[in-house]
Amino acid sequence: MDDVRRRPVTPTPTLKPSPPHPKASEALPRPLYITNTIFFTLFFSVAYFLLHRWRDKIRTCSPLHVLTFSEIAALVCLTASVIYLLGFFGIDFVQSFISSRPITSHDEYSTWYVDDHHHQQQKHQQPKCLFEEESFNITALSEEDDEIIKQVISGSTPSYSLESKLGDCKRAAKIRREALQITSGKSLEGMPLEDFDYESILGQCCEMPVGYVQIPVGVAGPLLLDRKEYTVPMATTEGCLVASTNRGCKAIYASGGANSVLLKDGMTRAPVVRFSTAKRAAELKLFLQDPNNFDTLSVVFNRSSRFARLQDIKCGLAGKNLYIRFCCSTGDAMGMNMVSKGVQNVLDFLQTDFPDMDVIGISGNFCSDKKSAAVNWIEGRGKSVVCEAVIKEEVVKKVLKTNVGALLELNMLKNLTGSAMAGALGGFNAHASNIVSAIYIATGQDPAQNVESSHCITMMEAVNDGKDLHVSVTMPSIEVGTVGGGTQLASQSACLNLLGVKGANKENPGSNSRLLATIVAGSVLAGELSLMSALAAGQLVNSHMKYNRSSKDISKIGS
């Protein structure tokens, strides 16, 4: 892009957006309707009186220029009421006309106002910057950018098309941000705009960006898992979460570490198709589940990607509607797009032999994605992992500050019985979703898939003559990837690199994403162990009062 001449940036204070223009009626000392009633009544009363006196003088041939005191008073009142009515309605008309004019320059829509009390302070103090940290600065923009902002505001240039029209993603975000602040009258001060690669999210992560949100990232560990140590990044705004997970990691480490087993690795997608009769839908179901047809369907499905490999097909019939659940391996990608392309290939192939098949949707919720569903809890989706550890008795006492018997009783009554009483679906745990969400945000996963990825059952049992604690978490649907989506963003990529799972594993495709899934399960194990111990020892409230409360004086902030 050619360099454009920008206006010099002066240290002019950034102030709050202009409030609505005051109207003449706002200066009245009493409610508007009362004032209007008084003057309208006065106008018509004195007008009637003067007209009546004028008629009488004509009848009696009295001089019209000779006025009595009452007639003089009536003329004064008439003049006053006319002045008021003309002034009130005239000024309002002019102001409404002025406020309806289109914006003609950047200088007009970037005019800011100072509160009266602040303005009075400036008369008695040395000049200083009036910008408060919470108000937003007027960005120095070129005349060309000013014109584009006006086009966005007027609607002649769609906001979503700025990147393609300008060829500069950061500039597009800046223009969109300015236009948004002007049209909404709200400041986006505090949301950073600079120091972000907007090119990296184009067409992949987020549309119409106006900045980015900062979330602090903490680390828990080392987590000793399968004889290897991992420092786990967690992005969260909840106090105590990282510290609690870190304590669980310490207990696992002191007891010799945890072990994990990957039970299954397969992403699913389930389209819904419809036929004219249930019999016809059943014929397709039998065709798809016939082992003799699986190889042919696999060849068609696997054309979609180098890494997609069809594993199985399961069908559910509802009247004349058929739900087809495809499951396939997806390498190091989470794989939603990959499996969807494979499913589309198969549907196109089936259309030849089943021309009466009506494809209602590529997803029929039998998958099931981003929803709590029994099919994921039973069949699994993504990576199915079980992780276990034996925590020594002395570690339970010294690190976790409780005892094995208390943990066993609490786990049975809370995670198992309590969840059953609540009718939980995959929620037989203390707070698996806390750890899953924090790691997902830090590593660029889809946070919405926390729903099914947090399906977890936590089991505890006394071992070694009842002295030590065996604890495990079973998670059937951890949906993670190390390529694609948000994993390629700079911050998220750095977190993946910290875990040693960044990008695709060329030697053993899929091993990085599988390792990430086991780390998630190991971290959940640590989090479950620590929270359950805090509950058993009665430490939860005290710890949150200490670490999860704001230290700011809210009353002062509000004032």
Coordinates of C-alpha atoms in Angstrom, one line a residue:
M1 CA 0.0 0.0 0.0
D2 CA 1.3 3.5 -0.8
D3 CA 2.2 5.7 2.1
V4 CA -0.5 8.2 2.8
R5 CA 0.0 11.6 4.4
R6 CA -1.5 11.5 7.9
R7 CA -2.6 14.4 9.9
P8 CA -0.2 15.4 12.7
V9 CA -1.1 13.8 16.0
T10 CA -1.4 16.5 18.6
P11 CA -1.5 15.8 22.3
T12 CA -5.1 16.9 22.3
P13 CA -7.0 15.2 25.1
T14 CA -9.3 12.3 24.3
L15 CA -12.6 12.9 25.7
K16 CA -16.0 11.2 25.9
P17 CA -18.2 11.0 22.8
S18 CA -20.5 14.0 22.2
P19 CA -23.8 13.8 24.1
P20 CA -26.9 14.7 22.2
H21 CA -27.2 18.4 21.4
P22 CA -29.1 20.2 24.1
K23 CA -32.5 21.7 23.2
A24 CA -33.9 25.0 24.2
S25 CA -36.7 23.2 26.0
E26 CA -34.1 21.7 28.4
A27 CA -33.4 25.1 30.0
L28 CA -37.1 25.5 31.1
P29 CA -37.5 25.7 34.9
R30 CA -40.7 23.6 34.9
P31 CA -42.0 20.6 33.0
L32 CA -42.4 21.2 29.3
Y33 CA -46.1 20.5 29.0
I34 CA -47.0 22.9 31.8
T35 CA -44.9 25.8 30.2
N36 CA -46.5 25.1 26.8
T37 CA -50.0 25.1 28.3
I38 CA -49.4 28.4 30.0
F39 CA -48.2 30.2 26.9
F40 CA -50.8 28.7 24.6
T41 CA -53.5 29.8 27.0
L42 CA -52.0 33.2 27.3
F43 CA -51.7 33.7 23.6
F44 CA -55.3 32.7 22.8
S45 CA -56.8 34.6 25.8
V46 CA -55.1 38.0 25.0
A47 CA -55.7 37.5 21.3
Y48 CA -59.4 37.1 22.0
F49 CA -59.4 40.0 24.3
L50 CA -57.7 42.4 21.9
L51 CA -59.9 41.3 19.0
H52 CA -63.0 41.9 21.1
R53 CA -61.7 45.4 22.1
W54 CA -60.8 46.2 18.5
R55 CA -64.4 45.4 17.4
D56 CA -65.9 47.5 20.2
K57 CA -63.8 50.6 19.2
I58 CA -64.9 50.3 15.6
R59 CA -68.5 50.2 16.7
T60 CA -68.1 53.3 18.9
C61 CA -65.8 55.1 16.5
S62 CA -63.1 55.3 19.2
P63 CA -59.5 56.0 18.2
L64 CA -57.6 52.7 17.8
H65 CA -54.3 54.2 18.9
V66 CA -55.6 55.3 22.3
L67 CA -54.9 52.3 24.6
T68 CA -56.0 51.6 28.1
F69 CA -53.8 49.9 30.7
S70 CA -55.5 46.6 30.2
E71 CA -54.9 46.8 26.5
I72 CA -51.3 47.6 26.9
A73 CA -50.8 44.7 29.3
A74 CA -52.6 42.4 26.8
L75 CA -50.3 43.5 24.0
V76 CA -47.2 42.8 26.2
C77 CA -48.5 39.3 27.0
L78 CA -49.3 38.6 23.3
T79 CA -45.8 39.7 22.3
A80 CA -44.2 37.5 25.0
S81 CA -46.3 34.5 24.1
V82 CA -45.5 34.9 20.4
I83 CA -41.7 35.2 21.1
Y84 CA -41.8 32.1 23.3
L85 CA -43.8 30.0 20.8
L86 CA -41.6 31.1 17.8
G87 CA -38.5 30.6 19.9
F88 CA -39.5 27.2 21.2
F89 CA -40.7 25.6 18.0
G90 CA -38.3 27.5 15.7
I91 CA -35.1 26.6 17.6
D92 CA -36.2 22.9 17.9
F93 CA -36.9 22.9 14.1
V94 CA -33.5 24.4 13.4
Q95 CA -31.7 22.0 15.7
S96 CA -33.4 19.0 14.3
F97 CA -32.5 20.1 10.8
I98 CA -28.8 20.6 11.8
S99 CA -28.6 17.2 13.6
S100 CA -30.0 15.4 10.6
R101 CA -27.3 16.7 8.2
P102 CA -24.9 14.0 6.9
I103 CA -21.4 13.8 8.3
T104 CA -19.1 15.8 6.0
S105 CA -15.6 15.4 7.5
H106 CA -13.6 13.6 10.1
D107 CA -13.4 16.8 12.2
E108 CA -17.2 16.8 12.6
Y109 CA -17.7 13.3 13.9
S110 CA -14.5 13.4 16.1
T111 CA -15.6 16.4 18.2
W112 CA -15.6 15.7 21.9
Y113 CA -17.0 17.5 24.9
V114 CA -15.7 18.1 28.4
D115 CA -17.9 17.9 31.5
D116 CA -18.6 21.4 33.0
H117 CA -16.9 20.6 36.3
H118 CA -13.8 19.5 34.5
H119 CA -13.8 22.6 32.3
Q120 CA -14.0 24.8 35.4
Q121 CA -11.0 23.1 36.9
Q122 CA -8.9 24.1 33.8
K123 CA -9.5 27.8 34.6
H124 CA -7.6 27.4 37.9
Q125 CA -4.9 24.8 37.0
Q126 CA -2.1 24.5 34.6
P127 CA -3.1 23.0 31.2
K128 CA -2.8 19.2 31.4
C129 CA -4.0 16.2 29.4
L130 CA -7.8 15.8 29.9
F131 CA -7.8 12.2 28.6
E132 CA -8.8 9.7 31.1
E133 CA -7.4 6.2 30.7
E134 CA -10.9 4.8 30.2
S135 CA -11.8 7.1 27.3
F136 CA -10.7 6.4 23.8
N137 CA -8.2 8.3 21.7
I138 CA -9.0 9.8 18.4
T139 CA -7.0 7.8 15.9
A140 CA -5.1 9.8 13.4
L141 CA -6.4 8.7 10.1
S142 CA -5.8 9.8 6.5
E143 CA -8.4 11.6 4.5
E144 CA -8.9 8.4 2.5
D145 CA -9.7 6.4 5.7
D146 CA -12.0 9.2 6.7
E147 CA -14.0 8.8 3.5
I148 CA -14.1 5.0 4.0
I149 CA -15.4 5.4 7.6
K150 CA -18.2 7.6 6.2
Q151 CA -19.1 4.9 3.7
V152 CA -19.2 2.2 6.3
I153 CA -21.4 4.4 8.5
S154 CA -23.8 5.2 5.7
G155 CA -23.9 1.5 4.7
S156 CA -22.6 2.0 1.1
T157 CA -19.5 -0.1 2.0
P158 CA -20.3 -3.2 4.0
S159 CA -18.1 -3.6 7.1
Y160 CA -17.4 -7.2 6.3
S161 CA -15.9 -6.3 3.0
L162 CA -13.1 -4.0 4.3
E163 CA -10.4 -6.7 4.3
S164 CA -11.0 -7.6 0.6
K165 CA -11.4 -4.0 -0.5
L166 CA -8.4 -2.6 1.3
G167 CA -6.0 -5.5 1.2
D168 CA -4.8 -4.6 4.6
C169 CA -6.3 -6.5 7.5
K170 CA -5.0 -4.3 10.3
R171 CA -6.2 -1.1 8.5
A172 CA -9.6 -2.7 8.0
A173 CA -9.8 -3.5 11.7
K174 CA -8.9 0.1 12.6
I175 CA -11.5 1.6 10.3
R176 CA -14.2 -0.8 11.4
R177 CA -13.4 0.0 15.0
E178 CA -13.6 3.8 14.4
A179 CA -16.9 3.4 12.6
L180 CA -18.3 1.2 15.4
Q181 CA -17.4 3.8 18.1
I182 CA -19.0 6.6 16.1
T183 CA -22.2 4.7 15.3
S184 CA -22.7 3.2 18.8
G185 CA -21.4 6.2 20.7
K186 CA -19.5 3.7 23.0
S187 CA -15.8 3.6 23.6
L188 CA -13.7 0.5 22.9
E189 CA -10.9 1.9 25.0
G190 CA -9.3 -0.9 26.9
M191 CA -9.6 -3.4 24.1
P192 CA -6.2 -3.5 22.4
L193 CA -5.9 -3.2 18.6
E194 CA -2.1 -3.1 18.0
D195 CA 0.4 -6.0 18.2
F196 CA -1.8 -8.6 16.6
D197 CA -1.5 -10.4 13.3
Y198 CA -4.9 -9.9 11.7
E199 CA -3.8 -11.6 8.6
S200 CA -3.6 -14.9 10.5
I201 CA -7.3 -14.9 11.3
L202 CA -8.6 -13.9 7.9
G203 CA -11.0 -16.5 6.6
Q204 CA -10.2 -18.9 9.5
C205 CA -10.7 -17.7 13.0
C206 CA -12.8 -14.5 13.3
E207 CA -14.7 -12.2 11.0
M208 CA -15.0 -8.4 11.2
P209 CA -12.4 -8.0 14.0
V210 CA -12.2 -4.7 16.0
G211 CA -9.4 -5.8 18.4
Y212 CA -8.7 -8.7 20.7
V213 CA -9.4 -9.8 24.3
Q214 CA -6.6 -10.5 26.7
I215 CA -6.9 -13.5 29.0
P216 CA -4.1 -14.3 31.5
V217 CA -2.3 -17.6 31.0
G218 CA -0.9 -19.4 34.1
V219 CA 1.1 -22.7 34.2
A220 CA 0.5 -25.7 36.4
G221 CA 3.0 -28.5 36.9
P222 CA 5.2 -30.2 36.3
L223 CA 2.6 -32.9 35.5
L224 CA 4.4 -36.3 35.5
L225 CA 2.4 -38.3 32.9
D226 CA 3.6 -41.5 31.4
R227 CA 7.1 -40.9 32.8
K228 CA 7.4 -37.5 31.1
E229 CA 7.0 -34.0 32.6
Y230 CA 4.7 -31.4 31.2
T231 CA 4.1 -27.8 32.1
V232 CA 0.5 -27.1 31.4
P233 CA -0.7 -23.7 30.2
M234 CA -4.1 -22.6 31.4
A235 CA -5.9 -19.5 30.2
T236 CA -8.5 -18.4 32.8
T237 CA -9.9 -15.5 34.8
E238 CA -10.9 -17.7 37.8
G239 CA -8.8 -17.4 40.8
C240 CA -7.5 -20.6 42.5
L241 CA -8.0 -22.7 39.4
V242 CA -4.3 -22.8 38.3
A243 CA -3.1 -23.0 41.9
S244 CA -5.4 -25.9 42.7
T245 CA -4.4 -27.8 39.5
N246 CA -0.8 -27.2 40.4
R247 CA -1.3 -28.7 43.8
G248 CA -2.8 -31.8 42.2
C249 CA 0.2 -32.0 39.9
K250 CA 2.5 -31.9 42.9
A251 CA 0.6 -34.7 44.6
I252 CA 0.8 -36.9 41.5
Y253 CA 4.5 -36.1 41.0
A254 CA 5.3 -37.0 44.6
S255 CA 3.5 -40.3 44.2
G256 CA 5.4 -41.4 41.1
G257 CA 3.3 -39.9 38.3
A258 CA 0.1 -40.8 36.4
N259 CA -0.5 -43.1 33.5
S260 CA -2.9 -42.7 30.6
V261 CA -4.4 -44.9 27.9
L262 CA -5.9 -43.8 24.6
L263 CA -9.0 -45.9 24.0
K264 CA -10.3 -44.5 20.8
D265 CA -9.5 -41.7 18.3
G266 CA -12.3 -40.8 15.9
M267 CA -14.2 -37.7 14.9
T268 CA -17.9 -38.0 13.9
R269 CA -20.4 -36.3 11.6
A270 CA -24.0 -37.4 11.2
P271 CA -26.1 -36.1 8.3
V272 CA -29.8 -36.6 8.2
V273 CA -31.5 -37.8 5.0
R274 CA -35.2 -38.4 4.2
F275 CA -37.1 -40.8 2.0
S276 CA -40.7 -41.0 0.9
T277 CA -41.2 -44.2 3.0
A278 CA -39.6 -45.7 6.1
K279 CA -39.0 -48.9 4.1
R280 CA -36.8 -47.0 1.7
A281 CA -34.9 -45.4 4.5
A282 CA -34.3 -48.8 6.1
E283 CA -32.9 -50.1 2.8
L284 CA -30.2 -47.5 2.9
K285 CA -29.5 -48.3 6.5
L286 CA -28.9 -52.0 5.7
F287 CA -26.8 -51.0 2.7
L288 CA -24.5 -48.8 4.9
Q289 CA -24.1 -51.3 7.6
D290 CA -23.4 -54.2 5.3
P291 CA -19.7 -55.1 5.9
N292 CA -19.4 -55.9 2.2
N293 CA -20.0 -52.3 1.3
F294 CA -17.6 -50.8 3.8
D295 CA -14.5 -50.9 1.7
T296 CA -16.2 -49.1 -1.2
L297 CA -17.5 -46.4 1.1
S298 CA -14.1 -46.0 2.7
V299 CA -12.4 -45.4 -0.6
V300 CA -15.0 -42.7 -1.4
F301 CA -14.8 -41.1 2.0
N302 CA -11.0 -41.1 2.2
R303 CA -10.6 -39.1 -1.0
S304 CA -11.3 -36.0 1.1
S305 CA -8.0 -35.9 2.8
R306 CA -4.6 -37.5 3.2
F307 CA -5.3 -38.2 6.8
A308 CA -9.1 -39.0 6.9
R309 CA -9.7 -42.7 7.3
L310 CA -13.2 -44.0 7.7
Q311 CA -13.6 -46.2 10.8
D312 CA -17.2 -47.1 11.0
I313 CA -20.8 -46.1 10.2
K314 CA -23.7 -46.3 12.5
C315 CA -27.3 -45.4 11.6
G316 CA -30.4 -44.4 13.5
L317 CA -33.8 -44.5 12.0
A318 CA -36.7 -42.2 12.9
G319 CA -39.7 -43.0 10.7
K320 CA -38.6 -42.2 7.1
N321 CA -35.7 -40.2 8.3
L322 CA -32.2 -41.7 8.5
Y323 CA -29.3 -40.4 10.7
I324 CA -25.9 -41.7 9.5
R325 CA -23.1 -41.3 12.0
F326 CA -19.7 -41.5 10.2
C327 CA -16.6 -41.9 12.4
C328 CA -13.0 -41.4 11.1
S329 CA -9.5 -40.6 12.2
T330 CA -8.3 -37.1 11.3
G331 CA -4.5 -37.0 12.0
D332 CA -3.4 -34.1 14.1
A333 CA -6.4 -31.9 13.2
M334 CA -9.5 -31.8 15.4
G335 CA -11.1 -32.8 12.1
M336 CA -14.6 -31.4 11.8
N337 CA -14.1 -29.9 8.3
M338 CA -12.2 -33.1 7.3
V339 CA -15.0 -35.5 8.2
S340 CA -17.6 -33.2 6.8
K341 CA -15.9 -33.3 3.4
G342 CA -15.7 -37.0 3.5
V343 CA -19.4 -37.3 4.4
Q344 CA -20.3 -35.1 1.5
N345 CA -18.3 -37.4 -0.9
V346 CA -20.3 -40.4 0.4
L347 CA -23.6 -38.7 0.1
D348 CA -22.8 -37.7 -3.5
F349 CA -21.9 -41.3 -4.2
L350 CA -25.0 -42.7 -2.6
Q351 CA -27.2 -40.4 -4.7
T352 CA -26.6 -42.6 -7.7
D353 CA -28.1 -45.7 -6.2
F354 CA -30.6 -43.8 -4.1
P355 CA -31.8 -40.9 -6.2
D356 CA -34.9 -40.5 -4.1
M357 CA -32.7 -39.6 -1.1
D358 CA -33.3 -36.1 0.1
V359 CA -30.3 -34.7 2.1
I360 CA -31.9 -32.5 4.8
G361 CA -28.6 -31.4 6.5
I362 CA -25.0 -32.4 6.6
S363 CA -25.4 -32.4 10.4
G364 CA -28.4 -34.0 12.0
N365 CA -27.2 -33.7 15.7
F366 CA -26.6 -37.4 15.9
C367 CA -22.9 -36.5 15.8
S368 CA -23.2 -34.8 18.4
D369 CA -21.2 -31.6 18.3
K370 CA -21.1 -29.0 21.1
K371 CA -24.1 -30.5 22.9
S372 CA -24.4 -32.8 25.8
A373 CA -25.5 -36.1 24.3
A374 CA -25.6 -39.7 25.5
V375 CA -24.1 -40.9 22.1
N376 CA -20.8 -39.2 22.9
W377 CA -20.8 -40.4 26.5
I378 CA -21.4 -44.0 25.3
E379 CA -19.7 -44.2 21.9
G380 CA -17.1 -41.5 22.3
R381 CA -16.1 -38.7 20.0
G382 CA -12.6 -37.4 19.3
K383 CA -10.2 -38.9 21.7
S384 CA -11.3 -41.3 24.4
V385 CA -8.8 -41.4 27.3
V386 CA -8.5 -42.9 30.8
C387 CA -5.9 -41.5 33.2
E388 CA -5.0 -42.9 36.6
A389 CA -2.6 -42.5 39.5
V390 CA -2.0 -44.0 42.9
I391 CA -1.5 -41.3 45.5
K392 CA 0.4 -42.4 48.6
E393 CA -1.1 -42.0 52.0
E394 CA 1.5 -39.6 53.2
V395 CA 1.0 -37.4 50.2
V396 CA -2.7 -37.3 50.8
K397 CA -2.1 -36.1 54.3
K398 CA 0.8 -33.7 53.7
V399 CA 0.1 -32.2 50.3
L400 CA -3.7 -32.6 50.0
K401 CA -4.4 -32.0 53.7
T402 CA -7.0 -34.7 54.0
N403 CA -7.3 -38.5 54.3
V404 CA -8.2 -41.4 52.0
G405 CA -11.4 -42.3 53.8
A406 CA -12.8 -38.8 53.5
L407 CA -12.0 -38.6 49.8
L408 CA -13.7 -42.0 49.1
E409 CA -16.9 -41.0 50.9
L410 CA -17.0 -37.5 49.2
N411 CA -16.5 -39.0 45.8
M412 CA -19.3 -41.5 46.2
L413 CA -21.8 -39.0 47.6
K414 CA -20.9 -36.1 45.4
N415 CA -19.5 -37.2 42.0
L416 CA -21.5 -40.5 41.8
T417 CA -24.7 -40.3 43.9
G418 CA -25.1 -36.5 43.7
S419 CA -24.7 -36.4 39.9
A420 CA -27.1 -39.3 39.5
M421 CA -29.7 -37.4 41.7
A422 CA -29.2 -34.5 39.3
G423 CA -29.7 -36.6 36.3
A424 CA -26.3 -35.7 35.0
L425 CA -25.1 -36.8 31.6
G426 CA -21.4 -37.4 31.6
G427 CA -21.0 -35.0 34.6
F428 CA -19.8 -37.5 37.2
N429 CA -17.0 -35.2 38.3
A430 CA -16.1 -32.2 40.4
H431 CA -15.0 -29.6 37.8
A432 CA -13.5 -31.2 34.7
S433 CA -14.9 -28.5 32.5
N434 CA -12.8 -25.9 34.4
I435 CA -9.5 -27.5 33.4
V436 CA -10.7 -28.4 29.9
S437 CA -11.8 -24.9 29.1
A438 CA -8.6 -23.3 30.4
I439 CA -6.4 -25.6 28.4
Y440 CA -8.6 -25.3 25.3
I441 CA -8.5 -21.5 25.3
A442 CA -4.7 -21.5 25.9
T443 CA -4.0 -23.9 23.1
G444 CA -6.4 -22.6 20.4
Q445 CA -9.1 -25.3 20.6
D446 CA -12.8 -24.7 20.0
P447 CA -14.0 -23.5 23.5
A448 CA -17.6 -24.5 22.6
Q449 CA -16.5 -28.2 22.4
N450 CA -15.9 -28.0 26.1
V451 CA -19.5 -29.3 26.4
E452 CA -18.8 -32.9 25.3
S453 CA -15.1 -32.8 26.0
S454 CA -15.8 -32.3 29.7
H455 CA -17.7 -35.6 29.9
C456 CA -15.9 -37.3 32.7
I457 CA -16.4 -39.8 35.5
T458 CA -14.0 -39.6 38.5
M459 CA -13.4 -42.8 40.4
M460 CA -11.6 -43.2 43.7
E461 CA -10.7 -46.4 45.5
A462 CA -8.5 -47.4 48.4
V463 CA -5.6 -49.7 47.5
N464 CA -2.6 -51.3 49.3
D465 CA -4.6 -52.4 52.3
G466 CA -6.6 -49.3 52.3
K467 CA -3.6 -47.0 52.8
D468 CA -3.2 -45.4 49.4
L469 CA -5.7 -43.8 47.0
H470 CA -6.3 -45.0 43.5
V471 CA -7.9 -42.1 41.4
S472 CA -8.9 -42.1 37.8
V473 CA -10.7 -40.0 35.2
T474 CA -12.4 -41.5 32.2
M475 CA -13.1 -39.0 29.4
P476 CA -14.7 -40.5 26.2
S477 CA -14.9 -37.4 24.0
I478 CA -11.9 -35.1 24.2
E479 CA -11.9 -33.1 20.9
V480 CA -8.6 -31.5 20.3
G481 CA -6.2 -30.8 17.4
T482 CA -2.7 -29.3 17.0
V483 CA -3.2 -27.9 13.5
G484 CA -5.9 -25.7 12.0
G485 CA -8.3 -23.3 13.7
G486 CA -6.9 -21.2 16.5
T487 CA -3.8 -23.4 17.0
Q488 CA -1.9 -21.4 14.5
L489 CA -2.3 -18.1 16.3
A490 CA 0.9 -16.8 17.9
S491 CA -0.1 -17.1 21.6
Q492 CA -1.8 -20.4 21.2
S493 CA 1.0 -21.8 19.1
A494 CA 3.4 -20.9 21.9
C495 CA 1.3 -22.8 24.4
L496 CA 1.3 -25.9 22.2
N497 CA 5.1 -25.5 21.8
L498 CA 5.4 -25.5 25.6
L499 CA 3.7 -28.9 25.7
G500 CA 5.8 -30.2 22.8
V501 CA 2.8 -30.8 20.5
K502 CA 2.9 -27.9 18.2
G503 CA 1.8 -28.5 14.6
A504 CA 1.5 -31.9 12.8
N505 CA 3.8 -34.8 13.6
K506 CA 5.2 -35.8 10.2
E507 CA 6.7 -39.1 11.3
N508 CA 3.6 -40.3 13.1
P509 CA 0.5 -38.3 12.0
G510 CA -2.0 -37.9 14.8
S511 CA 0.4 -38.5 17.6
N512 CA 0.6 -34.8 18.7
S513 CA -3.2 -34.4 19.0
R514 CA -3.4 -37.8 20.9
L515 CA -0.7 -36.6 23.3
L516 CA -2.5 -33.3 23.8
A517 CA -5.7 -35.3 24.7
T518 CA -3.8 -37.4 27.3
I519 CA -2.3 -34.2 28.8
V520 CA -5.8 -32.7 29.1
A521 CA -7.0 -35.9 30.9
G522 CA -3.9 -35.8 33.2
S523 CA -4.6 -32.2 34.1
V524 CA -8.2 -33.0 34.8
L525 CA -7.0 -35.8 37.1
A526 CA -4.8 -33.2 39.0
G527 CA -7.7 -30.7 39.2
E528 CA -10.2 -33.3 40.4
L529 CA -7.7 -34.6 43.1
S530 CA -7.1 -31.1 44.4
L531 CA -10.6 -29.8 44.5
M532 CA -12.0 -33.0 46.1
S533 CA -9.3 -32.7 48.7
A534 CA -10.2 -29.1 49.4
L535 CA -13.9 -30.0 49.8
A536 CA -13.1 -32.9 52.1
A537 CA -10.9 -30.7 54.2
G538 CA -13.3 -27.7 54.2
Q539 CA -10.7 -25.5 52.5
L540 CA -12.8 -24.4 49.5
V541 CA -14.4 -21.3 50.9
N542 CA -11.3 -20.0 52.6
S543 CA -9.1 -20.4 49.5
H544 CA -11.6 -18.6 47.3
M545 CA -12.1 -15.8 49.8
K546 CA -8.3 -15.4 49.7
Y547 CA -7.4 -15.8 46.1
N548 CA -10.7 -15.4 44.1
R549 CA -11.9 -12.0 45.3
S550 CA -11.1 -8.6 43.9
S551 CA -8.9 -6.5 46.1
K552 CA -10.2 -3.2 44.6
D553 CA -12.5 -0.9 46.5
I554 CA -15.6 -1.2 44.4
S555 CA -17.3 1.7 46.2
K556 CA -14.5 4.0 45.1
I557 CA -14.6 2.7 41.6
G558 CA -18.3 3.3 41.3
S559 CA -18.0 6.8 42.6

